[in-house]
Short mmCIF file of C-alpha atoms and ligand atoms in Angstrom, two decimals:
data_model
loop_
_atom_site.label_atom_id
_atom_site.label_comp_id
_atom_site.label_asym_id
_atom_site.label_seq_id
_atom_site.Cartn_x
_atom_site.Cartn_y
_atom_site.Cartn_z
CA VAL T 1051 49.46 22.67 -89.17
CA THR T 1052 46.41 23.39 -87.06
CA SER T 1053 44.31 20.95 -85.05
CA ASP T 1054 41.81 20.30 -87.84
CA ALA T 1055 44.46 18.52 -89.91
CA SER T 1056 43.21 15.65 -92.06
CA PRO T 1057 43.43 12.18 -90.48
CA SER T 1058 45.31 11.05 -93.57
CA LEU T 1059 48.11 13.43 -92.71
CA PRO T 1060 48.93 13.48 -88.97
CA GLU T 1061 49.49 16.86 -87.34
CA ALA T 1062 53.23 16.43 -87.04
CA ALA T 1063 53.64 15.56 -90.72
CA ILE T 1064 55.55 18.59 -91.87
CA LEU T 1065 58.19 17.11 -94.09
CA PRO T 1066 61.50 18.98 -93.83
CA PRO T 1067 63.96 19.29 -96.71
CA GLY T 1068 65.65 15.94 -97.28
CA SER T 1069 62.40 13.99 -96.80
CA VAL T 1070 61.42 11.52 -99.50
CA ILE T 1071 58.23 11.89 -101.50
CA GLY T 1072 57.07 8.69 -103.15
CA ILE T 1073 55.36 9.28 -106.48
CA VAL T 1074 53.29 6.51 -108.05
CA GLY T 1075 53.57 6.92 -111.81
CA GLY T 1076 56.55 8.05 -113.83
CA GLY T 1077 55.10 10.15 -116.67
CA GLN T 1078 55.62 13.84 -117.39
CA LEU T 1079 53.44 14.86 -114.46
CA GLY T 1080 55.63 12.81 -112.12
CA ARG T 1081 58.70 14.33 -113.76
CA MET T 1082 57.52 17.90 -113.16
CA LEU T 1083 56.50 17.03 -109.58
CA ALA T 1084 59.98 15.62 -108.99
CA LEU T 1085 61.62 18.77 -110.37
CA ALA T 1086 59.45 20.94 -108.14
CA ALA T 1087 60.26 18.79 -105.10
CA ALA T 1088 63.97 19.05 -105.87
CA ASN T 1089 63.69 22.85 -105.91
CA LEU T 1090 62.44 22.66 -102.33
CA GLY T 1091 65.23 20.34 -101.24
CA LEU T 1092 62.93 17.32 -101.09
CA LYS T 1093 63.80 13.95 -102.58
CA THR T 1094 61.61 11.82 -104.80
CA HIS T 1095 61.27 8.09 -105.30
CA ILE T 1096 59.25 6.99 -108.34
CA PHE T 1097 57.16 3.83 -108.62
CA THR T 1098 56.61 2.83 -112.24
CA PRO T 1099 56.57 -0.29 -114.40
CA GLU T 1100 58.56 1.50 -117.15
CA HIS T 1101 62.33 1.51 -117.05
CA ASP T 1102 62.46 4.56 -119.36
CA ALA T 1103 59.71 6.61 -117.66
CA PRO T 1104 60.26 10.41 -117.98
CA ALA T 1105 60.29 10.98 -114.20
CA LEU T 1106 63.20 8.61 -113.65
CA GLN T 1107 65.62 11.01 -115.34
CA VAL T 1108 65.08 13.67 -112.67
CA SER T 1109 64.38 11.79 -109.45
CA ASP T 1110 66.53 10.34 -106.69
CA ALA T 1111 65.37 6.74 -106.67
CA ALA T 1112 63.01 4.34 -108.37
CA THR T 1113 61.19 1.09 -107.78
CA LEU T 1114 60.28 -0.66 -111.03
CA GLY T 1115 57.21 -2.81 -110.68
CA ASP T 1116 53.65 -3.37 -111.84
CA TYR T 1117 50.95 -1.40 -110.09
CA GLU T 1118 49.52 -4.69 -108.73
CA ASP T 1119 52.83 -5.98 -107.35
CA SER T 1120 52.24 -5.88 -103.60
CA ALA T 1121 55.80 -6.88 -102.66
CA LYS T 1122 57.29 -4.09 -104.78
CA LEU T 1123 54.70 -1.60 -103.52
CA ALA T 1124 55.53 -2.50 -99.91
CA ALA T 1125 59.27 -2.10 -100.58
CA PHE T 1126 58.58 1.30 -102.14
CA ALA T 1127 56.40 2.44 -99.22
CA ASP T 1128 59.18 1.43 -96.85
CA LYS T 1129 61.60 3.89 -98.44
CA VAL T 1130 59.43 7.02 -98.57
CA ASP T 1131 57.93 9.44 -96.05
CA ILE T 1132 54.69 10.08 -97.91
CA VAL T 1133 53.04 8.71 -101.04
CA THR T 1134 51.41 10.74 -103.79
CA TYR T 1135 50.44 9.87 -107.35
CA GLU T 1136 50.42 11.41 -110.80
CA PHE T 1137 47.65 9.38 -112.46
CA GLU T 1138 44.37 8.05 -111.15
CA ASN T 1139 44.12 4.54 -112.50
CA ILE T 1140 45.94 2.89 -109.61
CA PRO T 1141 44.24 -0.34 -108.48
CA ALA T 1142 42.22 0.16 -105.28
CA ASP T 1143 44.02 -2.70 -103.46
CA SER T 1144 47.38 -1.12 -104.21
CA VAL T 1145 46.24 2.21 -102.77
CA THR T 1146 44.99 0.45 -99.64
CA LEU T 1147 48.32 -1.32 -99.24
CA LEU T 1148 50.22 1.96 -99.57
CA ALA T 1149 47.84 3.82 -97.23
CA ASN T 1150 48.33 1.15 -94.54
CA ALA T 1151 52.06 1.74 -94.70
CA LYS T 1152 52.46 5.50 -95.14
CA PRO T 1153 50.34 8.66 -95.38
CA VAL T 1154 48.83 8.94 -98.86
CA ALA T 1155 47.90 12.36 -100.26
CA PRO T 1156 45.58 13.19 -101.96
CA PRO T 1157 43.33 10.97 -99.82
CA PRO T 1158 42.46 7.53 -101.25
CA ALA T 1159 38.73 8.37 -101.05
CA ALA T 1160 39.26 11.21 -103.55
CA LEU T 1161 41.08 8.83 -105.85
CA ALA T 1162 38.27 6.27 -105.60
CA VAL T 1163 35.54 8.78 -106.46
CA SER T 1164 37.44 10.05 -109.49
CA GLN T 1165 38.08 6.52 -110.78
CA ASP T 1166 34.43 5.82 -111.45
CA ARG T 1167 32.40 8.22 -113.56
CA LEU T 1168 29.13 7.14 -111.96
CA ASP T 1169 30.39 7.64 -108.38
CA GLU T 1170 31.96 10.92 -109.46
CA LYS T 1171 28.72 12.25 -110.98
CA ARG T 1172 26.71 11.22 -107.91
CA PHE T 1173 29.23 12.85 -105.59
CA LEU T 1174 29.20 16.11 -107.56
CA ASP T 1175 25.43 16.12 -107.91
CA GLY T 1176 25.12 15.52 -104.16
CA LEU T 1177 27.26 18.60 -103.51
CA GLY T 1178 24.95 20.71 -105.67
CA CYS T 1179 27.40 21.04 -108.57
CA ALA T 1180 25.69 21.00 -111.97
CA VAL T 1181 26.66 17.95 -114.04
CA ALA T 1182 25.43 16.54 -117.37
CA PRO T 1183 22.34 14.33 -117.06
CA PHE T 1184 23.64 10.79 -116.59
CA HIS T 1185 22.30 7.24 -116.70
CA PRO T 1186 24.07 4.06 -115.53
CA ILE T 1187 24.40 1.57 -118.41
CA ASP T 1188 24.69 -2.13 -117.64
CA SER T 1189 22.62 -3.58 -120.47
CA LEU T 1190 21.48 -2.85 -124.00
CA ALA T 1191 18.02 -2.16 -122.58
CA ASP T 1192 19.56 0.49 -120.27
CA LEU T 1193 21.27 2.07 -123.26
CA ARG T 1194 18.11 2.13 -125.36
CA ALA T 1195 16.09 3.66 -122.52
CA ALA T 1196 18.75 6.25 -121.65
CA SER T 1197 19.26 7.22 -125.27
CA ALA T 1198 15.50 7.69 -125.74
CA HIS T 1199 15.45 9.79 -122.56
CA GLN T 1200 18.16 12.05 -124.01
CA GLY T 1201 16.39 12.44 -127.38
CA GLY T 1202 18.86 10.10 -129.07
CA HIS T 1203 21.90 12.31 -128.37
CA GLY T 1204 24.56 11.62 -125.80
CA VAL T 1205 28.05 10.49 -124.94
CA LEU T 1206 28.56 6.92 -123.79
CA LYS T 1207 31.57 6.55 -121.48
CA THR T 1208 33.03 3.57 -119.68
CA ARG T 1209 32.79 4.16 -115.95
CA ARG T 1210 36.47 3.40 -115.43
CA PHE T 1211 39.85 3.75 -117.15
CA GLY T 1212 38.93 6.30 -119.82
CA TYR T 1213 41.26 9.09 -120.88
CA ASP T 1214 41.81 11.36 -123.90
CA GLY T 1215 38.48 10.22 -125.41
CA LYS T 1216 39.30 6.50 -125.05
CA GLY T 1217 36.30 4.48 -123.91
CA GLN T 1218 33.89 7.13 -125.29
CA TRP T 1219 31.31 7.05 -128.07
CA ARG T 1220 29.09 9.84 -129.34
CA ILE T 1221 25.48 8.73 -129.79
CA ALA T 1222 23.10 10.24 -132.36
CA PRO T 1223 19.57 9.15 -133.33
CA GLU T 1224 20.91 7.10 -136.26
CA THR T 1225 23.55 5.32 -134.13
CA GLU T 1226 23.23 1.53 -134.08
CA LEU T 1227 23.05 1.09 -130.31
CA GLU T 1228 23.66 -2.64 -130.36
CA ALA T 1229 27.06 -2.21 -132.05
CA ILE T 1230 28.07 0.51 -129.59
CA PHE T 1231 26.94 -1.59 -126.66
CA ASP T 1232 29.05 -4.50 -127.96
CA ALA T 1233 32.06 -2.18 -128.09
CA LEU T 1234 31.81 -1.85 -124.31
CA SER T 1235 32.69 -5.59 -124.04
CA GLY T 1236 30.79 -5.89 -120.80
CA ARG T 1237 32.37 -2.87 -119.12
CA PRO T 1238 29.93 -0.84 -116.99
CA ALA T 1239 29.27 2.59 -118.50
CA ILE T 1240 27.21 5.75 -118.23
CA LEU T 1241 25.36 7.66 -120.88
CA GLU T 1242 25.63 11.42 -120.51
CA GLY T 1243 23.34 13.88 -122.18
CA LEU T 1244 25.08 15.86 -124.92
CA ILE T 1245 26.01 19.29 -123.57
CA ALA T 1246 26.01 22.20 -126.01
CA PHE T 1247 28.81 24.02 -124.23
CA GLU T 1248 30.23 27.39 -125.27
CA ARG T 1249 33.73 26.58 -124.12
CA GLU T 1250 35.71 24.38 -121.77
CA VAL T 1251 37.67 25.67 -118.80
CA SER T 1252 39.46 24.06 -115.91
CA VAL T 1253 40.18 25.20 -112.40
CA ILE T 1254 43.22 24.00 -110.49
CA VAL T 1255 42.78 24.14 -106.73
CA ALA T 1256 45.08 23.21 -103.88
CA ARG T 1257 44.10 22.43 -100.31
CA ALA T 1258 46.35 21.98 -97.31
CA ALA T 1259 45.65 19.61 -94.41
CA ASN T 1260 44.61 22.57 -92.24
CA GLY T 1261 41.91 23.50 -94.74
CA THR T 1262 43.72 26.44 -96.37
CA GLN T 1263 43.02 26.68 -100.10
CA ALA T 1264 44.76 28.24 -103.09
CA ILE T 1265 42.64 28.50 -106.23
CA TYR T 1266 44.11 29.35 -109.62
CA GLU T 1267 42.20 31.52 -112.06
CA PRO T 1268 40.16 29.56 -114.61
CA ILE T 1269 42.08 28.24 -117.63
CA GLU T 1270 40.47 27.99 -121.06
CA ASN T 1271 41.11 24.74 -122.92
CA SER T 1272 40.73 23.59 -126.50
CA HIS T 1273 40.97 19.99 -127.66
CA GLU T 1274 41.76 18.33 -130.98
CA ASN T 1275 40.97 14.64 -131.51
CA HIS T 1276 40.07 14.43 -127.79
CA ILE T 1277 43.58 15.53 -126.80
CA LEU T 1278 44.29 18.86 -125.11
CA ARG T 1279 45.86 21.20 -127.65
CA HIS T 1280 45.95 24.68 -126.03
CA SER T 1281 45.32 26.11 -122.57
CA ALA T 1282 45.22 29.85 -121.92
CA ILE T 1283 44.81 32.48 -119.23
CA PRO T 1284 42.93 34.66 -118.85
CA ALA T 1285 39.94 32.52 -119.83
CA ASN T 1286 37.13 34.18 -121.74
CA LEU T 1287 34.69 33.96 -118.85
CA THR T 1288 32.27 36.30 -117.08
CA GLN T 1289 33.09 37.19 -113.48
CA ASP T 1290 29.92 35.44 -112.46
CA HIS T 1291 30.98 32.20 -114.16
CA ALA T 1292 34.47 32.44 -112.70
CA ALA T 1293 32.98 32.89 -109.23
CA GLN T 1294 30.67 29.89 -109.72
CA ALA T 1295 33.64 27.75 -110.71
CA ALA T 1296 35.70 28.89 -107.73
CA ASP T 1297 32.79 28.20 -105.34
CA MET T 1298 32.38 24.68 -106.69
CA ALA T 1299 36.12 24.05 -106.50
CA ALA T 1300 36.21 25.13 -102.84
CA LYS T 1301 33.22 22.93 -102.01
CA ILE T 1302 34.66 19.88 -103.78
CA VAL T 1303 38.04 19.93 -102.02
CA ASP T 1304 36.44 20.57 -98.62
CA ALA T 1305 33.99 17.69 -99.09
CA LEU T 1306 36.87 15.35 -99.93
CA ASP T 1307 38.99 16.62 -97.00
CA TYR T 1308 41.51 17.00 -99.76
CA VAL T 1309 45.25 17.49 -99.46
CA GLY T 1310 47.17 18.40 -102.63
CA VAL T 1311 46.24 19.76 -106.05
CA LEU T 1312 42.97 18.84 -107.76
CA ALA T 1313 41.88 19.74 -111.28
CA ILE T 1314 38.25 20.33 -112.24
CA GLU T 1315 37.11 20.43 -115.85
CA PHE T 1316 34.05 22.54 -116.55
CA PHE T 1317 31.70 23.12 -119.44
CA VAL T 1318 30.62 26.75 -119.77
CA THR T 1319 26.95 26.66 -120.72
CA GLN T 1320 24.18 29.20 -121.14
CA ASN T 1321 22.88 28.12 -117.75
CA GLY T 1322 26.18 28.48 -115.96
CA MET T 1323 29.11 26.28 -115.07
CA MET T 1324 28.78 22.51 -115.27
CA VAL T 1325 31.43 20.11 -113.95
CA ASN T 1326 32.61 17.56 -116.53
CA GLU T 1327 35.13 15.69 -114.39
CA ILE T 1328 37.66 15.98 -111.61
CA ALA T 1329 41.24 14.70 -111.50
CA PRO T 1330 42.88 14.23 -108.09
CA ARG T 1331 46.28 15.35 -109.30
CA VAL T 1332 48.23 17.97 -111.18
CA HIS T 1333 46.81 18.35 -114.68
CA ASN T 1334 47.90 19.01 -118.25
CA SER T 1335 45.69 22.11 -118.40
CA GLY T 1336 47.57 23.51 -115.38
CA HIS T 1337 51.01 23.35 -116.99
CA LEU T 1338 50.95 27.07 -117.71
CA THR T 1339 50.75 27.81 -113.97
CA ALA T 1340 54.38 26.69 -113.65
CA ASP T 1341 55.55 29.63 -115.77
CA ALA T 1342 52.75 32.19 -115.41
CA CYS T 1343 51.96 32.03 -111.68
CA PHE T 1344 54.00 32.90 -108.59
CA CYS T 1345 53.66 29.32 -107.40
CA GLY T 1346 52.80 26.75 -110.08
CA GLN T 1347 50.71 23.62 -109.65
CA PHE T 1348 53.67 21.26 -109.24
CA GLU T 1349 55.32 23.19 -106.41
CA GLN T 1350 51.89 23.79 -104.91
CA HIS T 1351 51.11 20.09 -104.81
CA ILE T 1352 54.44 19.31 -103.17
CA ARG T 1353 53.92 22.11 -100.63
CA ALA T 1354 50.41 20.87 -99.80
CA ILE T 1355 51.33 17.23 -99.28
CA ALA T 1356 54.53 18.07 -97.40
CA GLY T 1357 52.59 20.23 -94.95
CA TRP T 1358 54.30 23.43 -96.06
CA PRO T 1359 52.41 26.73 -96.43
CA LEU T 1360 50.67 27.02 -99.78
CA GLY T 1361 52.23 29.36 -102.35
CA ASN T 1362 50.62 32.27 -104.15
CA PRO T 1363 48.56 30.99 -107.10
CA SER T 1364 48.14 34.43 -108.74
CA ALA T 1365 49.26 34.83 -112.33
CA HIS T 1366 51.94 37.43 -113.08
CA SER T 1367 51.63 36.91 -116.87
CA HIS T 1368 49.13 35.98 -119.50
CA ALA T 1369 49.94 32.62 -121.02
CA VAL T 1370 49.09 30.17 -123.77
CA MET T 1371 50.28 26.58 -123.39
CA THR T 1372 50.50 24.32 -126.43
CA ASN T 1373 51.12 20.59 -126.17
CA LEU T 1374 53.81 19.20 -128.45
CA LEU T 1375 52.33 15.98 -129.79
CA GLY T 1376 54.21 13.27 -131.65
CA ASP T 1377 56.81 14.58 -134.08
CA GLU T 1378 55.91 18.23 -133.37
CA VAL T 1379 58.67 17.93 -130.81
CA ALA T 1380 61.11 18.02 -133.73
CA ASP T 1381 60.48 21.82 -133.77
CA TRP T 1382 62.34 22.18 -130.48
CA ALA T 1383 65.17 24.25 -131.98
CA ASP T 1384 62.76 26.80 -133.48
CA LEU T 1385 60.83 27.01 -130.24
CA ALA T 1386 64.03 27.47 -128.28
CA ARG T 1387 64.70 30.59 -130.37
CA GLN T 1388 61.44 32.26 -129.26
CA GLY T 1389 62.30 34.47 -126.32
CA ASN T 1390 59.01 34.36 -124.40
CA ALA T 1391 58.35 30.71 -125.07
CA LYS T 1392 59.10 28.45 -122.12
CA LEU T 1393 59.96 25.06 -123.54
CA HIS T 1394 59.39 21.85 -121.57
CA LEU T 1395 60.55 18.56 -123.07
CA TYR T 1396 59.75 15.31 -121.31
CA GLY T 1397 62.76 13.24 -122.32
CA LYS T 1398 60.67 10.66 -124.20
CA GLN T 1399 62.38 8.72 -126.98
CA ASP T 1400 59.55 7.48 -129.11
CA ALA T 1401 57.50 10.28 -130.78
CA LYS T 1402 54.39 8.20 -131.53
CA PRO T 1403 51.51 10.14 -133.17
CA GLY T 1404 49.47 11.98 -130.54
CA ARG T 1405 51.94 11.22 -127.74
CA LYS T 1406 52.60 14.12 -125.38
CA MET T 1407 56.30 14.79 -125.91
CA GLY T 1408 56.53 18.24 -124.36
CA HIS T 1409 54.80 21.59 -124.20
CA VAL T 1410 55.55 25.22 -124.77
CA THR T 1411 54.10 28.07 -122.73
CA ARG T 1412 54.14 31.50 -124.36
CA LEU T 1413 54.05 34.34 -121.87
CA THR T 1414 52.97 37.93 -122.38
CA ALA T 1415 53.09 40.76 -119.86
CA LYS T 1416 49.83 41.09 -117.96
CA ASN T 1417 49.82 44.88 -117.95
CA PRO T 1418 51.92 46.04 -120.88
CA ALA T 1419 53.29 49.51 -120.23
P1 AMP Q 25 36.10 13.53 -120.75
O1 AMP Q 25 36.95 12.32 -120.98
O2 AMP Q 25 34.89 13.28 -119.92
O3 AMP Q 25 36.92 14.70 -120.26
O4 AMP Q 25 35.58 13.99 -122.21
C1 AMP Q 25 36.47 14.38 -123.22
C2 AMP Q 25 35.87 15.50 -124.05
O5 AMP Q 25 34.68 15.06 -124.72
C3 AMP Q 25 35.45 16.71 -123.22
O6 AMP Q 25 36.54 17.56 -122.99
C4 AMP Q 25 34.39 17.33 -124.13
O7 AMP Q 25 35.00 18.07 -125.17
C5 AMP Q 25 33.71 16.11 -124.73
N1 AMP Q 25 32.57 15.71 -123.90
C6 AMP Q 25 32.62 14.89 -122.83
N2 AMP Q 25 31.39 14.73 -122.28
C7 AMP Q 25 30.54 15.46 -123.01
C8 AMP Q 25 29.13 15.72 -122.94
N3 AMP Q 25 28.35 15.15 -122.01
N4 AMP Q 25 28.59 16.55 -123.86
C9 AMP Q 25 29.36 17.11 -124.83
N5 AMP Q 25 30.69 16.91 -124.95
C10 AMP Q 25 31.28 16.10 -124.06
#
């Protein structure tokens, strides 16, 4: 680690094998982080409120507690060498408590900016990244004015705690704005202009404390019912658009003095690349990197936060990742028969409709003979 290491990760913080990585959150992302850490001889300790969380099956230790439970959080921090997280809706006070006890990576400031869509948009806009036109919404009058400004079309989003289309409403000229405003139940929101995008891609980028970066090639994503369905590389993208996305990714992680893996979702538009949102963590759209790249996003994140050299993000294969939602996971035996299909099951019991139960990544040779 060189002298320009981030203050959040002191210079000497190279974690040797046997060190303990604390992961806040016990879902499938935490599970795959724990597996990657184990491959490098590192231990993991999961903090989660759920006794049957997927990550618990593959980690070394767990603290079960609510994300607001300061006594439990302190006990957890005591037992780990560094803290990371696998989801972004961790209460700010809890992050502060953890950061006062142990190094936290990615940096808490990156988490804070990604937790609030208004702060996030202002941050990205300030960096010169194109974003959808946006208007803060705190009253019905704000909503009426913003909607008129956008020609009656837009997407209303709560500023905080939205995911998979939750806390989002499409607005059209005939929409009854009062009813939609009531649905917010007093939560602050933003109205975004409706973007007529050609496609959606994401870029996964890693940054080490010494400023080194590893950027994965853009991944093309398709959604159904607001939930990611497929991700694929190579993305159908011009070289110019790919370069724009990579430039923005590099700028974003540098501005945040970032350590770890960050995901950026883009809209591809006629006028170039536009950032939709950033996630300060490994990401569902990056799952294919685990099978199609020399160093996948999970190992990369562990390497970055542990102060190890970053791995090679290049893809050795083409890949299509498909999420297994709800009872689609019942097809596991068929999928297991498909030779080039890498099957990942998350160990969840209850296959509720739409729940992410696993994924399958189908690989094809990049340069067939
Ligand atoms: P988000 O939660 O911001 O990732 O939004 C979920 C999905 O809604 C995106 O992946 C897009 O497909 C769609 N979406 C979000 N914002 C907009 C927008 N401003 N214009 C058009 N579509 C959008």
